[in-house]
Amino acid sequence: MSARSITLFARAVLGMLLGLVLSANAAIDAYQFDDAAQEERFRQLINELRCPKCQNQNIADSDAPLSKDLRQRVYELMEEGRDDAEIVDFLVERYGTFVTYRPPVNAVTGMLWFGPVLLVMGAAFCVGFWIRRRSRDARVELTEDEQRRIADLLRQSDGKGL
């Protein structure tokens, strides 16, 4: 390899690395906060809110453009002085309860909250019913002749000391 080809190769690699670094920096959102408590509040909010577009990913971790917009909107709402409940209510009103990881208990989400418990209780009832029915069906009725034979055998065994 000539010195010129090595130089071109080194420049190409350097250019690709520089491109990767610049694209990684472009994905980082920079927000200005008055204090560390406000920044922590922002971090908690974006970690608790789910991206409506992504599959079960919060808006803090998602790279989707919608998540970027939602992070910006949360920041703007915080700057307006809204509290956490108002911010969550705003996003729920716009995107539905899917946007929260802890949806409220109401008529719409009742099956989400109580469905698993009802399913387990129903399964336990069915298994219990099946076991009772099976044990009832498993009882064997002896005829009178069989009962007499058993009684005779027991009497004979009592005399032999068994």
Short mmCIF file of C-alpha atoms in Angstrom, two decimals:
data_model
loop_
_atom_site.label_atom_id
_atom_site.label_comp_id
_atom_site.label_asym_id
_atom_site.label_seq_id
_atom_site.Cartn_x
_atom_site.Cartn_y
_atom_site.Cartn_z
CA MET A 1 0.00 0.00 0.00
CA SER A 2 1.21 3.42 -0.84
CA ALA A 3 1.38 6.31 1.60
CA ARG A 4 -1.30 8.13 -0.39
CA SER A 5 -3.82 5.24 -0.11
CA ILE A 6 -3.15 4.93 3.64
CA THR A 7 -3.76 8.67 4.03
CA LEU A 8 -7.04 8.45 2.08
CA PHE A 9 -8.13 5.44 4.15
CA ALA A 10 -7.29 7.25 7.41
CA ARG A 11 -9.26 10.32 6.27
CA ALA A 12 -12.27 8.18 5.33
CA VAL A 13 -12.25 6.44 8.73
CA LEU A 14 -11.83 9.77 10.52
CA GLY A 15 -14.73 11.23 8.51
CA MET A 16 -17.01 8.30 9.42
CA LEU A 17 -16.10 8.57 13.10
CA LEU A 18 -16.71 12.31 13.07
CA GLY A 19 -20.10 11.70 11.43
CA LEU A 20 -21.03 9.19 14.12
CA VAL A 21 -20.01 11.57 16.91
CA LEU A 22 -21.96 14.45 15.41
CA SER A 23 -25.08 12.33 14.87
CA ALA A 24 -24.89 11.05 18.46
CA ASN A 25 -24.68 14.61 19.75
CA ALA A 26 -27.65 15.64 17.63
CA ALA A 27 -29.86 13.08 19.41
CA ILE A 28 -29.21 14.56 22.87
CA ASP A 29 -31.80 17.08 24.02
CA ALA A 30 -30.46 20.04 25.97
CA TYR A 31 -32.86 21.74 28.36
CA GLN A 32 -32.07 24.56 30.77
CA PHE A 33 -33.40 24.16 34.30
CA ASP A 34 -33.42 26.62 37.19
CA ASP A 35 -32.26 24.00 39.70
CA ALA A 36 -31.46 20.32 40.10
CA ALA A 37 -34.89 19.57 41.62
CA GLN A 38 -36.63 20.83 38.48
CA GLU A 39 -34.34 18.73 36.30
CA GLU A 40 -35.02 15.66 38.45
CA ARG A 41 -38.77 16.32 38.19
CA PHE A 42 -38.44 16.50 34.39
CA ARG A 43 -36.47 13.22 34.32
CA GLN A 44 -39.09 11.48 36.46
CA LEU A 45 -41.92 12.70 34.24
CA ILE A 46 -40.35 11.62 30.97
CA ASN A 47 -39.46 8.23 32.48
CA GLU A 48 -43.08 7.69 33.61
CA LEU A 49 -44.68 8.66 30.30
CA ARG A 50 -44.94 6.11 27.51
CA CYS A 51 -44.31 6.91 23.85
CA PRO A 52 -47.62 6.51 21.95
CA LYS A 53 -45.75 5.36 18.85
CA CYS A 54 -43.19 2.97 20.37
CA GLN A 55 -43.85 -0.44 21.85
CA ASN A 56 -43.74 0.02 25.62
CA GLN A 57 -40.85 2.48 25.67
CA ASN A 58 -40.86 5.68 27.71
CA ILE A 59 -40.36 9.06 26.07
CA ALA A 60 -36.97 9.45 27.77
CA ASP A 61 -35.50 6.42 25.98
CA SER A 62 -37.34 6.66 22.67
CA ASP A 63 -35.69 8.13 19.57
CA ALA A 64 -39.03 8.60 17.78
CA PRO A 65 -39.75 12.16 16.61
CA LEU A 66 -43.01 12.05 18.57
CA SER A 67 -41.10 11.34 21.78
CA LYS A 68 -38.80 14.27 21.09
CA ASP A 69 -41.87 16.48 20.65
CA LEU A 70 -43.39 15.14 23.86
CA ARG A 71 -40.19 15.80 25.82
CA GLN A 72 -40.21 19.36 24.49
CA ARG A 73 -43.91 19.76 25.40
CA VAL A 74 -43.30 18.46 28.93
CA TYR A 75 -40.46 20.94 29.30
CA GLU A 76 -42.67 23.79 28.04
CA LEU A 77 -45.50 22.85 30.39
CA MET A 78 -43.07 22.80 33.29
CA GLU A 79 -41.81 26.22 32.28
CA GLU A 80 -45.44 27.45 32.31
CA GLY A 81 -45.61 26.39 35.96
CA ARG A 82 -47.90 23.38 35.61
CA ASP A 83 -47.59 20.60 38.17
CA ASP A 84 -47.03 16.92 37.37
CA ALA A 85 -50.73 15.99 37.49
CA GLU A 86 -51.63 18.77 35.04
CA ILE A 87 -48.90 17.70 32.63
CA VAL A 88 -49.98 14.05 32.76
CA ASP A 89 -53.65 15.07 32.37
CA PHE A 90 -52.75 17.15 29.31
CA LEU A 91 -50.97 14.21 27.67
CA VAL A 92 -53.72 11.72 28.63
CA GLU A 93 -56.33 14.05 27.14
CA ARG A 94 -54.38 14.20 23.91
CA TYR A 95 -53.05 10.62 23.61
CA GLY A 96 -55.27 8.56 25.91
CA THR A 97 -54.41 6.52 29.01
CA PHE A 98 -51.87 4.49 27.00
CA VAL A 99 -49.38 7.34 27.54
CA THR A 100 -49.13 6.48 31.25
CA TYR A 101 -47.61 3.33 32.69
CA ARG A 102 -50.09 3.48 35.59
CA PRO A 103 -53.52 4.09 34.06
CA PRO A 104 -56.29 5.24 36.41
CA VAL A 105 -58.90 2.82 37.74
CA ASN A 106 -62.15 3.56 35.90
CA ALA A 107 -64.79 1.81 33.78
CA VAL A 108 -62.56 1.76 30.71
CA THR A 109 -59.49 0.34 32.44
CA GLY A 110 -61.36 -1.92 34.90
CA MET A 111 -60.55 -5.09 33.01
CA LEU A 112 -56.89 -4.08 32.90
CA TRP A 113 -56.78 -3.76 36.69
CA PHE A 114 -59.18 -6.51 37.77
CA GLY A 115 -59.15 -8.88 34.79
CA PRO A 116 -56.12 -10.93 35.90
CA VAL A 117 -57.55 -11.38 39.41
CA LEU A 118 -60.94 -12.42 38.03
CA LEU A 119 -59.26 -14.80 35.59
CA VAL A 120 -57.24 -16.50 38.36
CA MET A 121 -60.31 -16.74 40.60
CA GLY A 122 -62.36 -18.22 37.75
CA ALA A 123 -59.64 -20.74 36.97
CA ALA A 124 -59.39 -21.73 40.65
CA PHE A 125 -63.17 -22.19 40.80
CA CYS A 126 -63.14 -24.38 37.67
CA VAL A 127 -60.26 -26.51 38.97
CA GLY A 128 -61.98 -26.92 42.36
CA PHE A 129 -65.27 -27.85 40.70
CA TRP A 130 -63.48 -30.36 38.46
CA ILE A 131 -61.65 -31.95 41.43
CA ARG A 132 -64.86 -32.24 43.48
CA ARG A 133 -66.74 -33.78 40.59
CA ARG A 134 -63.93 -36.20 39.88
CA SER A 135 -63.69 -37.33 43.50
CA ARG A 136 -67.47 -37.80 43.64
CA ASP A 137 -67.40 -39.84 40.45
CA ALA A 138 -64.44 -41.88 41.72
CA ARG A 139 -66.39 -43.30 44.68
CA VAL A 140 -67.18 -46.95 44.10
CA GLU A 141 -70.41 -48.37 45.37
CA LEU A 142 -70.03 -51.95 46.60
CA THR A 143 -72.76 -54.50 46.10
CA GLU A 144 -74.23 -56.27 49.14
CA ASP A 145 -72.36 -59.45 48.23
CA GLU A 146 -69.03 -57.55 48.11
CA GLN A 147 -69.77 -55.86 51.43
CA ARG A 148 -70.50 -59.25 53.03
CA ARG A 149 -67.25 -60.70 51.67
CA ILE A 150 -65.26 -57.77 53.07
CA ALA A 151 -66.94 -58.13 56.45
CA ASP A 152 -66.12 -61.86 56.48
CA LEU A 153 -62.47 -61.17 55.60
CA LEU A 154 -62.22 -58.57 58.36
CA ARG A 155 -63.70 -60.99 60.91
CA GLN A 156 -61.25 -63.73 59.85
CA SER A 157 -58.30 -61.33 60.08
CA ASP A 158 -59.32 -60.21 63.60
CA GLY A 159 -58.91 -63.75 64.83
CA LYS A 160 -55.40 -64.09 63.31
CA GLY A 161 -53.97 -60.98 64.92
CA LEU A 162 -53.38 -58.92 61.81
#
